[in-house]
Amino acid sequence: MASNSPSPEGIDVPETPTAGAWGEWNPTEDSARSVRGKHRVLKQRGGLARSSTVLGVGVIAAVGAGGIATAQDRPQVAISMPSLPDLPDLPDLLGGGGHASAAAGTDTAVPAGAAAAQSAGIPGQADGRGHGQADAGEALRHRILQQAESQQEAVETQARADAERTAREAAAQEARAQKEAADKEAETARAAAEKAAAEKAEVDKAAEAAATTAAKAAEGGGSGSGAGAGTKASGGYSLPTSSYTLTSHYGDSGSMWSSGHHTGLDFAAPTGTPVKAVGGGKVISAGWSGAYGYRIVLQLDDGTEVWYCHLSSMSVTSGTVGAGETIGRVGATGNVTGAHLHLEVRKGGSTVDPLAWLESKGLSV
């Protein structure tokens, strides 16, 4: 296609030569090889492909231009924003609104961009916003720490309450155990006291019966060895007990006595029967004496010692007594086989026959 338009300089330019004028150019592989530092020139794929590309670009440009023209021709649409109530800023919600209130109270005009930046919370767009956000963060951290401390205190308080409740329960259980033990001990002591009272009542009853028998025997005068109810005889002497039976005499031999023979005279009588002084003298010993049990030693005015052994109780443990005065009661303490009074008479430390000695004092045994 030839062009007859003049050039800018006014020089006529010949028509564009056709392919036949220059000759057809067929590139070879060597001529199409890429040169170092330059882009590689690809082989021509045909006129149809190039024309299709140009046509596609032109269509796109035309459509775009039409769209722009259409959009410009359309009327503008009014966009309205809903009116929202005034909402507090984030620092106001977190309790740090002091700076915002102070800023609102000043007369300084805030630019629209700065106000928008303040509303959007963009740092660096308004004066003092970074400081306000730091205060809000510090307030939030402080509240979180306070809440954590409150929760920790609640946990510790609950733990202390649980420990105190456990201690109270343990103390109450210990108190119940001690009370049960005390009640058991009290019950045992009460049973023992009742048993002792019953035994004492039995002893008192026996003693009363023995005293009644002795009184009756005294009224009837002295009797033989089976009656044993003699009273004071001439010279101021008295039998050691009443309502007795002689069971063992002085000198009897057997395995029951440690010395191989009996050293006294046994008056068998119920437990609690009164034991009397055979003559006037003083009590020089009273107490426990091994195989003799409870023993009272009466020293007469002439130095003779009279031993009262196996007593259940002692009425006189020291001092002077007169003939016939009650100094103790018959019992079964020490090495015995039954309740009786073991009477020994000693002169100069040696034993003598109590039966013969009593008879020498005018007493009928």
mmCIF file of C-alpha atoms in Angstrom:
data_model
loop_
_atom_site.group_PDB
_atom_site.id
_atom_site.type_symbol
_atom_site.label_atom_id
_atom_site.label_comp_id
_atom_site.label_asym_id
_atom_site.label_seq_id
_atom_site.Cartn_x
_atom_site.Cartn_y
_atom_site.Cartn_z
ATOM 1 C CA MET A 1 0.000 0.000 0.000
ATOM 2 C CA ALA A 2 1.498 3.326 -1.092
ATOM 3 C CA SER A 3 1.325 6.579 0.844
ATOM 4 C CA ASN A 4 1.299 9.955 -0.999
ATOM 5 C CA SER A 5 1.229 12.140 2.183
ATOM 6 C CA PRO A 6 4.083 14.561 2.487
ATOM 7 C CA SER A 7 6.743 14.074 5.153
ATOM 8 C CA PRO A 8 7.307 16.592 7.920
ATOM 9 C CA GLU A 9 10.101 18.196 6.048
ATOM 10 C CA GLY A 10 8.014 18.383 2.844
ATOM 11 C CA ILE A 11 10.010 15.745 1.007
ATOM 12 C CA ASP A 12 8.103 13.242 -1.043
ATOM 13 C CA VAL A 13 8.527 9.671 0.218
ATOM 14 C CA PRO A 14 8.146 6.929 -2.288
ATOM 15 C CA GLU A 15 5.571 4.297 -1.815
ATOM 16 C CA THR A 16 6.425 1.463 0.495
ATOM 17 C CA PRO A 17 8.103 -1.229 -1.487
ATOM 18 C CA THR A 18 6.391 -4.575 -1.632
ATOM 19 C CA ALA A 19 7.986 -7.809 -0.784
ATOM 20 C CA GLY A 20 8.852 -8.393 -4.404
ATOM 21 C CA ALA A 21 10.848 -5.202 -4.592
ATOM 22 C CA TRP A 22 13.241 -6.216 -1.802
ATOM 23 C CA GLY A 23 12.983 -9.866 -2.287
ATOM 24 C CA GLU A 24 11.345 -12.386 0.081
ATOM 25 C CA TRP A 25 13.273 -12.756 3.434
ATOM 26 C CA ASN A 26 13.392 -16.211 4.802
ATOM 27 C CA PRO A 27 15.337 -16.278 8.079
ATOM 28 C CA THR A 28 17.585 -19.193 8.761
ATOM 29 C CA GLU A 29 18.427 -20.862 12.065
ATOM 30 C CA ASP A 30 21.634 -18.908 12.304
ATOM 31 C CA SER A 31 19.946 -15.585 11.610
ATOM 32 C CA ALA A 32 17.215 -16.300 14.203
ATOM 33 C CA ARG A 33 19.763 -17.261 16.903
ATOM 34 C CA SER A 34 19.688 -14.966 19.933
ATOM 35 C CA VAL A 35 22.440 -12.444 20.167
ATOM 36 C CA ARG A 36 24.232 -12.098 23.537
ATOM 37 C CA GLY A 37 22.694 -9.243 25.465
ATOM 38 C CA LYS A 38 19.650 -8.958 23.236
ATOM 39 C CA HIS A 39 16.257 -10.597 23.130
ATOM 40 C CA ARG A 40 15.872 -13.596 20.869
ATOM 41 C CA VAL A 41 13.803 -12.983 17.731
ATOM 42 C CA LEU A 42 11.402 -15.818 17.235
ATOM 43 C CA LYS A 43 10.327 -17.122 13.918
ATOM 44 C CA GLN A 44 7.284 -15.658 12.281
ATOM 45 C CA ARG A 45 4.321 -17.937 12.813
ATOM 46 C CA GLY A 46 2.244 -16.498 10.000
ATOM 47 C CA GLY A 47 0.158 -13.473 9.248
ATOM 48 C CA LEU A 48 -3.009 -14.954 10.670
ATOM 49 C CA ALA A 49 -1.714 -15.202 14.239
ATOM 50 C CA ARG A 50 -0.426 -11.605 14.198
ATOM 51 C CA SER A 51 -3.679 -10.295 12.779
ATOM 52 C CA SER A 52 -5.718 -12.165 15.420
ATOM 53 C CA THR A 53 -3.702 -10.588 18.223
ATOM 54 C CA VAL A 54 -4.149 -7.108 16.820
ATOM 55 C CA LEU A 55 -7.873 -7.711 16.388
ATOM 56 C CA GLY A 56 -8.279 -8.952 20.023
ATOM 57 C CA VAL A 57 -6.516 -5.920 21.407
ATOM 58 C CA GLY A 58 -8.702 -3.635 19.362
ATOM 59 C CA VAL A 59 -11.903 -5.301 20.559
ATOM 60 C CA ILE A 60 -10.893 -4.990 24.184
ATOM 61 C CA ALA A 61 -10.044 -1.329 23.731
ATOM 62 C CA ALA A 62 -13.360 -0.672 22.043
ATOM 63 C CA VAL A 63 -15.362 -2.427 24.742
ATOM 64 C CA GLY A 64 -13.496 -0.570 27.484
ATOM 65 C CA ALA A 65 -14.097 2.735 25.839
ATOM 66 C CA GLY A 66 -17.747 1.958 25.448
ATOM 67 C CA GLY A 67 -18.024 0.964 29.079
ATOM 68 C CA ILE A 68 -16.396 4.164 30.235
ATOM 69 C CA ALA A 69 -18.638 6.173 28.059
ATOM 70 C CA THR A 70 -21.677 4.329 29.347
ATOM 71 C CA ALA A 71 -20.642 4.839 33.023
ATOM 72 C CA GLN A 72 -20.043 8.511 32.429
ATOM 73 C CA ASP A 73 -23.405 8.924 30.774
ATOM 74 C CA ARG A 74 -25.312 7.373 33.718
ATOM 75 C CA PRO A 75 -26.593 9.707 36.490
ATOM 76 C CA GLN A 76 -24.796 9.672 39.884
ATOM 77 C CA VAL A 77 -26.402 7.703 42.747
ATOM 78 C CA ALA A 78 -26.593 9.400 46.118
ATOM 79 C CA ILE A 79 -25.067 7.283 48.938
ATOM 80 C CA SER A 80 -26.227 8.074 52.441
ATOM 81 C CA MET A 81 -24.694 6.823 55.715
ATOM 82 C CA PRO A 82 -26.952 6.030 58.662
ATOM 83 C CA SER A 83 -26.664 8.342 61.615
ATOM 84 C CA LEU A 84 -24.942 6.512 64.461
ATOM 85 C CA PRO A 85 -25.054 7.579 68.105
ATOM 86 C CA ASP A 86 -21.967 8.995 69.635
ATOM 87 C CA LEU A 87 -19.964 5.992 70.885
ATOM 88 C CA PRO A 88 -17.188 6.289 73.498
ATOM 89 C CA ASP A 89 -13.685 5.699 72.410
ATOM 90 C CA LEU A 90 -11.797 2.567 73.444
ATOM 91 C CA PRO A 91 -9.930 4.356 76.270
ATOM 92 C CA ASP A 92 -13.320 5.504 77.657
ATOM 93 C CA LEU A 93 -14.577 1.919 77.657
ATOM 94 C CA LEU A 94 -11.447 0.787 79.535
ATOM 95 C CA GLY A 95 -11.607 3.575 82.110
ATOM 96 C CA GLY A 96 -8.881 5.741 80.545
ATOM 97 C CA GLY A 97 -11.084 8.480 79.120
ATOM 98 C CA GLY A 98 -9.451 11.252 81.106
ATOM 99 C CA HIS A 99 -7.237 12.294 78.252
ATOM 100 C CA ALA A 100 -10.117 12.300 75.744
ATOM 101 C CA SER A 101 -12.248 14.441 78.046
ATOM 102 C CA ALA A 102 -9.376 16.832 78.557
ATOM 103 C CA ALA A 103 -8.867 17.072 74.829
ATOM 104 C CA ALA A 104 -12.562 17.710 74.258
ATOM 105 C CA GLY A 105 -12.558 20.505 76.824
ATOM 106 C CA THR A 106 -9.910 22.562 75.003
ATOM 107 C CA ASP A 107 -10.648 25.223 72.399
ATOM 108 C CA THR A 108 -8.059 23.944 69.912
ATOM 109 C CA ALA A 109 -9.619 23.058 66.585
ATOM 110 C CA VAL A 110 -8.890 19.535 65.406
ATOM 111 C CA PRO A 111 -8.533 19.036 61.665
ATOM 112 C CA ALA A 112 -10.975 16.736 59.932
ATOM 113 C CA GLY A 113 -8.220 14.270 59.054
ATOM 114 C CA ALA A 114 -6.984 14.204 62.646
ATOM 115 C CA ALA A 115 -10.546 13.730 63.924
ATOM 116 C CA ALA A 116 -11.055 10.856 61.505
ATOM 117 C CA ALA A 117 -7.748 9.375 62.596
ATOM 118 C CA GLN A 118 -8.790 9.711 66.216
ATOM 119 C CA SER A 119 -12.136 8.005 65.513
ATOM 120 C CA ALA A 120 -10.392 5.212 63.610
ATOM 121 C CA GLY A 121 -7.821 4.804 66.376
ATOM 122 C CA ILE A 122 -4.848 5.304 64.011
ATOM 123 C CA PRO A 123 -1.697 6.080 66.063
ATOM 124 C CA GLY A 124 0.214 9.194 65.170
ATOM 125 C CA GLN A 125 -2.810 10.962 63.577
ATOM 126 C CA ALA A 126 -3.899 12.954 66.636
ATOM 127 C CA ASP A 127 -2.027 14.667 69.426
ATOM 128 C CA GLY A 128 -1.797 12.531 72.649
ATOM 129 C CA ARG A 129 -3.461 9.418 71.146
ATOM 130 C CA GLY A 130 -0.407 7.203 71.685
ATOM 131 C CA HIS A 131 -0.197 8.262 75.319
ATOM 132 C CA GLY A 132 -3.932 7.577 75.792
ATOM 133 C CA GLN A 133 -3.623 4.118 74.314
ATOM 134 C CA ALA A 134 -0.660 3.392 76.624
ATOM 135 C CA ASP A 135 -2.732 4.501 79.623
ATOM 136 C CA ALA A 136 -5.624 2.307 78.457
ATOM 137 C CA GLY A 137 -3.299 -0.696 78.119
ATOM 138 C CA GLU A 138 -1.839 -0.042 81.562
ATOM 139 C CA ALA A 139 -5.344 0.222 83.027
ATOM 140 C CA LEU A 140 -6.354 -3.048 81.358
ATOM 141 C CA ARG A 141 -3.218 -4.779 82.648
ATOM 142 C CA HIS A 142 -3.885 -3.398 86.128
ATOM 143 C CA ARG A 143 -7.460 -4.703 86.080
ATOM 144 C CA ILE A 144 -6.295 -8.124 84.902
ATOM 145 C CA LEU A 145 -3.727 -8.250 87.719
ATOM 146 C CA GLN A 146 -6.367 -7.195 90.251
ATOM 147 C CA GLN A 147 -8.699 -9.931 89.020
ATOM 148 C CA ALA A 148 -5.896 -12.516 89.220
ATOM 149 C CA GLU A 149 -5.040 -11.392 92.754
ATOM 150 C CA SER A 150 -8.717 -11.577 93.744
ATOM 151 C CA GLN A 151 -8.993 -15.097 92.361
ATOM 152 C CA GLN A 152 -5.778 -16.116 94.162
ATOM 153 C CA GLU A 153 -7.071 -14.672 97.433
ATOM 154 C CA ALA A 154 -10.355 -16.544 96.958
ATOM 155 C CA VAL A 155 -8.466 -19.808 96.409
ATOM 156 C CA GLU A 156 -6.294 -19.224 99.493
ATOM 157 C CA THR A 157 -9.342 -18.310 101.587
ATOM 158 C CA GLN A 158 -11.118 -21.478 100.500
ATOM 159 C CA ALA A 159 -8.002 -23.543 101.285
ATOM 160 C CA ARG A 160 -7.775 -22.013 104.762
ATOM 161 C CA ALA A 161 -11.457 -22.659 105.355
ATOM 162 C CA ASP A 162 -11.050 -26.292 104.289
ATOM 163 C CA ALA A 163 -8.026 -26.712 106.573
ATOM 164 C CA GLU A 164 -9.870 -25.179 109.514
ATOM 165 C CA ARG A 165 -12.899 -27.391 108.887
ATOM 166 C CA THR A 166 -10.664 -30.482 108.726
ATOM 167 C CA ALA A 167 -8.946 -29.455 111.983
ATOM 168 C CA ARG A 168 -12.306 -28.899 113.701
ATOM 169 C CA GLU A 169 -13.549 -32.291 112.552
ATOM 170 C CA ALA A 170 -10.349 -33.986 113.777
ATOM 171 C CA ALA A 171 -10.606 -32.189 117.139
ATOM 172 C CA ALA A 172 -14.249 -33.171 117.477
ATOM 173 C CA GLN A 173 -13.425 -36.786 116.683
ATOM 174 C CA GLU A 174 -10.580 -36.755 119.219
ATOM 175 C CA ALA A 175 -12.896 -35.232 121.823
ATOM 176 C CA ARG A 176 -15.486 -37.932 121.152
ATOM 177 C CA ALA A 177 -12.825 -40.636 121.519
ATOM 178 C CA GLN A 178 -11.609 -39.126 124.792
ATOM 179 C CA LYS A 179 -15.164 -38.836 126.084
ATOM 180 C CA GLU A 180 -15.857 -42.475 125.231
ATOM 181 C CA ALA A 181 -12.639 -43.537 127.002
ATOM 182 C CA ALA A 182 -13.534 -41.400 130.045
ATOM 183 C CA ASP A 183 -17.049 -42.836 130.130
ATOM 184 C CA LYS A 184 -15.624 -46.344 129.975
ATOM 185 C CA GLU A 185 -13.196 -45.612 132.809
ATOM 186 C CA ALA A 186 -15.983 -44.045 134.845
ATOM 187 C CA GLU A 187 -18.160 -47.112 134.282
ATOM 188 C CA THR A 188 -15.313 -49.390 135.383
ATOM 189 C CA ALA A 189 -14.678 -47.261 138.470
ATOM 190 C CA ARG A 190 -18.393 -47.217 139.299
ATOM 191 C CA ALA A 191 -18.570 -51.006 139.010
ATOM 192 C CA ALA A 192 -15.501 -51.362 141.266
ATOM 193 C CA ALA A 193 -16.996 -48.949 143.806
ATOM 194 C CA GLU A 194 -20.266 -50.868 143.823
ATOM 195 C CA LYS A 195 -18.387 -54.127 144.335
ATOM 196 C CA ALA A 196 -16.324 -52.624 147.169
ATOM 197 C CA ALA A 197 -19.469 -51.228 148.779
ATOM 198 C CA ALA A 198 -21.123 -54.644 148.578
ATOM 199 C CA GLU A 199 -18.103 -56.294 150.157
ATOM 200 C CA LYS A 200 -17.978 -53.660 152.887
ATOM 201 C CA ALA A 201 -21.680 -54.136 153.574
ATOM 202 C CA GLU A 202 -21.094 -57.866 153.852
ATOM 203 C CA VAL A 203 -18.183 -57.314 156.238
ATOM 204 C CA ASP A 204 -20.195 -54.873 158.341
ATOM 205 C CA LYS A 205 -23.061 -57.325 158.458
ATOM 206 C CA ALA A 206 -20.732 -60.098 159.616
ATOM 207 C CA ALA A 207 -19.150 -57.822 162.192
ATOM 208 C CA GLU A 208 -22.546 -56.819 163.485
ATOM 209 C CA ALA A 209 -23.574 -60.436 163.761
ATOM 210 C CA ALA A 210 -20.306 -61.268 165.543
ATOM 211 C CA ALA A 211 -20.779 -58.370 167.944
ATOM 212 C CA THR A 212 -24.298 -59.515 168.721
ATOM 213 C CA THR A 213 -23.062 -63.026 169.388
ATOM 214 C CA ALA A 214 -20.263 -61.700 171.575
ATOM 215 C CA ALA A 215 -22.698 -59.614 173.574
ATOM 216 C CA LYS A 216 -24.890 -62.599 174.142
ATOM 217 C CA ALA A 217 -21.907 -64.698 175.146
ATOM 218 C CA ALA A 218 -20.725 -62.007 177.541
ATOM 219 C CA GLU A 219 -24.069 -62.020 179.202
ATOM 220 C CA GLY A 220 -23.853 -65.786 179.671
ATOM 221 C CA GLY A 221 -20.337 -65.709 181.165
ATOM 222 C CA GLY A 222 -17.162 -67.428 180.003
ATOM 223 C CA SER A 223 -17.339 -70.684 178.081
ATOM 224 C CA GLY A 224 -14.998 -73.380 176.862
ATOM 225 C CA SER A 225 -12.745 -73.456 173.870
ATOM 226 C CA GLY A 226 -15.695 -73.795 171.507
ATOM 227 C CA ALA A 227 -17.623 -70.788 172.782
ATOM 228 C CA GLY A 228 -14.803 -68.286 173.294
ATOM 229 C CA ALA A 229 -16.947 -65.615 174.928
ATOM 230 C CA GLY A 230 -14.827 -64.761 177.964
ATOM 231 C CA THR A 231 -14.635 -61.213 179.270
ATOM 232 C CA LYS A 232 -12.169 -59.500 181.521
ATOM 233 C CA ALA A 233 -10.812 -61.722 184.204
ATOM 234 C CA SER A 234 -9.336 -60.859 187.519
ATOM 235 C CA GLY A 235 -6.116 -58.939 187.093
ATOM 236 C CA GLY A 236 -7.344 -56.887 184.097
ATOM 237 C CA TYR A 237 -6.946 -59.355 181.176
ATOM 238 C CA SER A 238 -9.330 -60.254 178.343
ATOM 239 C CA LEU A 239 -9.684 -62.825 175.594
ATOM 240 C CA PRO A 240 -8.440 -61.562 172.189
ATOM 241 C CA THR A 241 -11.745 -62.223 170.345
ATOM 242 C CA SER A 242 -15.169 -63.820 170.642
ATOM 243 C CA SER A 243 -17.307 -66.405 168.778
ATOM 244 C CA TYR A 244 -14.222 -68.304 167.760
ATOM 245 C CA THR A 245 -13.097 -71.866 167.265
ATOM 246 C CA LEU A 246 -9.540 -72.975 168.037
ATOM 247 C CA THR A 247 -8.165 -74.650 164.882
ATOM 248 C CA SER A 248 -4.364 -74.790 165.335
ATOM 249 C CA HIS A 249 -2.420 -74.909 168.568
ATOM 250 C CA TYR A 250 1.094 -73.930 169.471
ATOM 251 C CA GLY A 251 3.730 -76.485 168.377
ATOM 252 C CA ASP A 252 1.624 -78.185 165.688
ATOM 253 C CA SER A 253 3.848 -79.412 162.839
ATOM 254 C CA GLY A 254 3.179 -79.333 159.128
ATOM 255 C CA SER A 255 4.152 -77.901 155.754
ATOM 256 C CA MET A 256 1.837 -74.948 156.185
ATOM 257 C CA TRP A 257 4.305 -73.162 158.454
ATOM 258 C CA SER A 258 7.713 -71.974 157.340
ATOM 259 C CA SER A 259 9.430 -73.034 160.567
ATOM 260 C CA GLY A 260 7.971 -76.495 160.391
ATOM 261 C CA HIS A 261 5.771 -76.008 163.456
ATOM 262 C CA HIS A 262 3.054 -73.597 164.514
ATOM 263 C CA THR A 263 4.280 -70.662 166.648
ATOM 264 C CA GLY A 264 0.890 -69.360 167.832
ATOM 265 C CA LEU A 265 -2.764 -70.097 168.526
ATOM 266 C CA ASP A 266 -5.415 -69.738 165.783
ATOM 267 C CA PHE A 267 -8.882 -68.350 166.592
ATOM 268 C CA ALA A 268 -11.130 -69.067 163.588
ATOM 269 C CA ALA A 269 -13.887 -66.429 163.351
ATOM 270 C CA PRO A 270 -15.839 -64.619 160.617
ATOM 271 C CA THR A 271 -14.108 -61.774 158.814
ATOM 272 C CA GLY A 272 -14.753 -58.503 160.622
ATOM 273 C CA THR A 273 -15.027 -60.019 164.121
ATOM 274 C CA PRO A 274 -13.574 -57.476 166.619
ATOM 275 C CA VAL A 275 -10.049 -58.137 167.932
ATOM 276 C CA LYS A 276 -9.324 -56.841 171.462
ATOM 277 C CA ALA A 277 -6.287 -56.063 173.567
ATOM 278 C CA VAL A 278 -5.615 -58.906 176.043
ATOM 279 C CA GLY A 279 -4.169 -56.420 178.517
ATOM 280 C CA GLY A 280 -3.205 -52.815 179.037
ATOM 281 C CA GLY A 281 -0.195 -51.607 177.026
ATOM 282 C CA LYS A 282 0.839 -49.671 173.942
ATOM 283 C CA VAL A 283 0.838 -50.464 170.234
ATOM 284 C CA ILE A 284 4.455 -50.445 169.015
ATOM 285 C CA SER A 285 3.879 -51.724 165.455
ATOM 286 C CA ALA A 286 1.001 -51.816 162.984
ATOM 287 C CA GLY A 287 1.077 -52.572 159.247
ATOM 288 C CA TRP A 288 1.729 -55.139 156.570
ATOM 289 C CA SER A 289 4.105 -57.955 157.549
ATOM 290 C CA GLY A 290 4.436 -60.390 154.672
ATOM 291 C CA ALA A 291 3.077 -63.872 155.471
ATOM 292 C CA TYR A 292 1.481 -62.468 158.644
ATOM 293 C CA GLY A 293 -0.637 -60.073 156.556
ATOM 294 C CA TYR A 294 -1.790 -57.007 158.487
ATOM 295 C CA ARG A 295 -0.289 -57.275 161.988
ATOM 296 C CA ILE A 296 -0.534 -55.305 165.249
ATOM 297 C CA VAL A 297 2.131 -55.742 167.972
ATOM 298 C CA LEU A 298 0.904 -54.868 171.494
ATOM 299 C CA GLN A 299 3.520 -54.478 174.212
ATOM 300 C CA LEU A 300 2.124 -55.054 177.722
ATOM 301 C CA ASP A 301 3.326 -53.241 180.797
ATOM 302 C CA ASP A 302 5.597 -56.152 181.827
ATOM 303 C CA GLY A 303 7.327 -56.186 178.382
ATOM 304 C CA THR A 304 5.406 -59.158 176.959
ATOM 305 C CA GLU A 305 4.589 -58.784 173.249
ATOM 306 C CA VAL A 306 1.287 -60.009 171.828
ATOM 307 C CA TRP A 307 1.062 -60.334 168.004
ATOM 308 C CA TYR A 308 -2.319 -60.056 166.249
ATOM 309 C CA CYS A 309 -1.915 -61.368 162.653
ATOM 310 C CA HIS A 310 -3.967 -61.778 159.400
ATOM 311 C CA LEU A 311 -6.215 -58.812 160.280
ATOM 312 C CA SER A 312 -8.676 -57.411 157.768
ATOM 313 C CA SER A 313 -8.419 -53.908 159.268
ATOM 314 C CA MET A 314 -6.633 -52.075 162.072
ATOM 315 C CA SER A 315 -8.464 -49.692 164.401
ATOM 316 C CA VAL A 316 -5.459 -48.617 166.515
ATOM 317 C CA THR A 317 -2.003 -48.243 165.006
ATOM 318 C CA SER A 318 -0.200 -46.465 167.869
ATOM 319 C CA GLY A 319 -0.641 -45.238 171.426
ATOM 320 C CA THR A 320 -1.799 -46.906 174.619
ATOM 321 C CA VAL A 321 -4.847 -49.139 174.967
ATOM 322 C CA GLY A 322 -6.683 -50.814 177.805
ATOM 323 C CA ALA A 323 -7.620 -54.458 178.267
ATOM 324 C CA GLY A 324 -10.664 -55.415 176.172
ATOM 325 C CA GLU A 325 -10.380 -52.404 173.831
ATOM 326 C CA THR A 326 -10.962 -53.179 170.131
ATOM 327 C CA ILE A 327 -7.778 -52.656 168.127
ATOM 328 C CA GLY A 328 -8.673 -54.436 164.840
ATOM 329 C CA ARG A 329 -10.829 -57.046 163.093
ATOM 330 C CA VAL A 330 -10.405 -60.670 162.049
ATOM 331 C CA GLY A 331 -9.386 -61.188 158.408
ATOM 332 C CA ALA A 332 -7.619 -63.481 155.935
ATOM 333 C CA THR A 333 -4.613 -61.453 154.794
ATOM 334 C CA GLY A 334 -1.150 -62.916 154.239
ATOM 335 C CA ASN A 335 -0.467 -66.666 154.047
ATOM 336 C CA VAL A 336 -3.758 -68.188 155.189
ATOM 337 C CA THR A 337 -6.369 -70.765 154.197
ATOM 338 C CA GLY A 338 -9.303 -68.936 155.800
ATOM 339 C CA ALA A 339 -10.360 -66.080 158.065
ATOM 340 C CA HIS A 340 -8.858 -66.385 161.547
ATOM 341 C CA LEU A 341 -6.787 -64.575 164.180
ATOM 342 C CA HIS A 342 -3.247 -65.843 164.607
ATOM 343 C CA LEU A 343 -2.164 -64.888 168.180
ATOM 344 C CA GLU A 344 1.462 -65.100 169.254
ATOM 345 C CA VAL A 345 2.876 -64.365 172.719
ATOM 346 C CA ARG A 346 6.608 -63.538 172.960
ATOM 347 C CA LYS A 347 8.795 -63.027 175.998
ATOM 348 C CA GLY A 348 12.393 -61.905 175.584
ATOM 349 C CA GLY A 349 12.076 -62.413 171.815
ATOM 350 C CA SER A 350 11.007 -66.064 172.071
ATOM 351 C CA THR A 351 7.541 -67.474 171.520
ATOM 352 C CA VAL A 352 5.555 -69.170 174.307
ATOM 353 C CA ASP A 353 2.331 -71.170 174.240
ATOM 354 C CA PRO A 354 -0.486 -68.587 174.010
ATOM 355 C CA LEU A 355 -3.053 -70.999 175.446
ATOM 356 C CA ALA A 356 -1.015 -71.643 178.576
ATOM 357 C CA TRP A 357 -0.211 -67.960 178.932
ATOM 358 C CA LEU A 358 -3.882 -66.923 178.693
ATOM 359 C CA GLU A 359 -4.878 -69.535 181.207
ATOM 360 C CA SER A 360 -2.151 -68.251 183.515
ATOM 361 C CA LYS A 361 -3.921 -64.897 183.442
ATOM 362 C CA GLY A 362 -7.141 -66.466 184.638
ATOM 363 C CA LEU A 363 -8.836 -66.645 181.244
ATOM 364 C CA SER A 364 -10.855 -69.688 180.135
ATOM 365 C CA VAL A 365 -10.082 -70.326 176.488
#
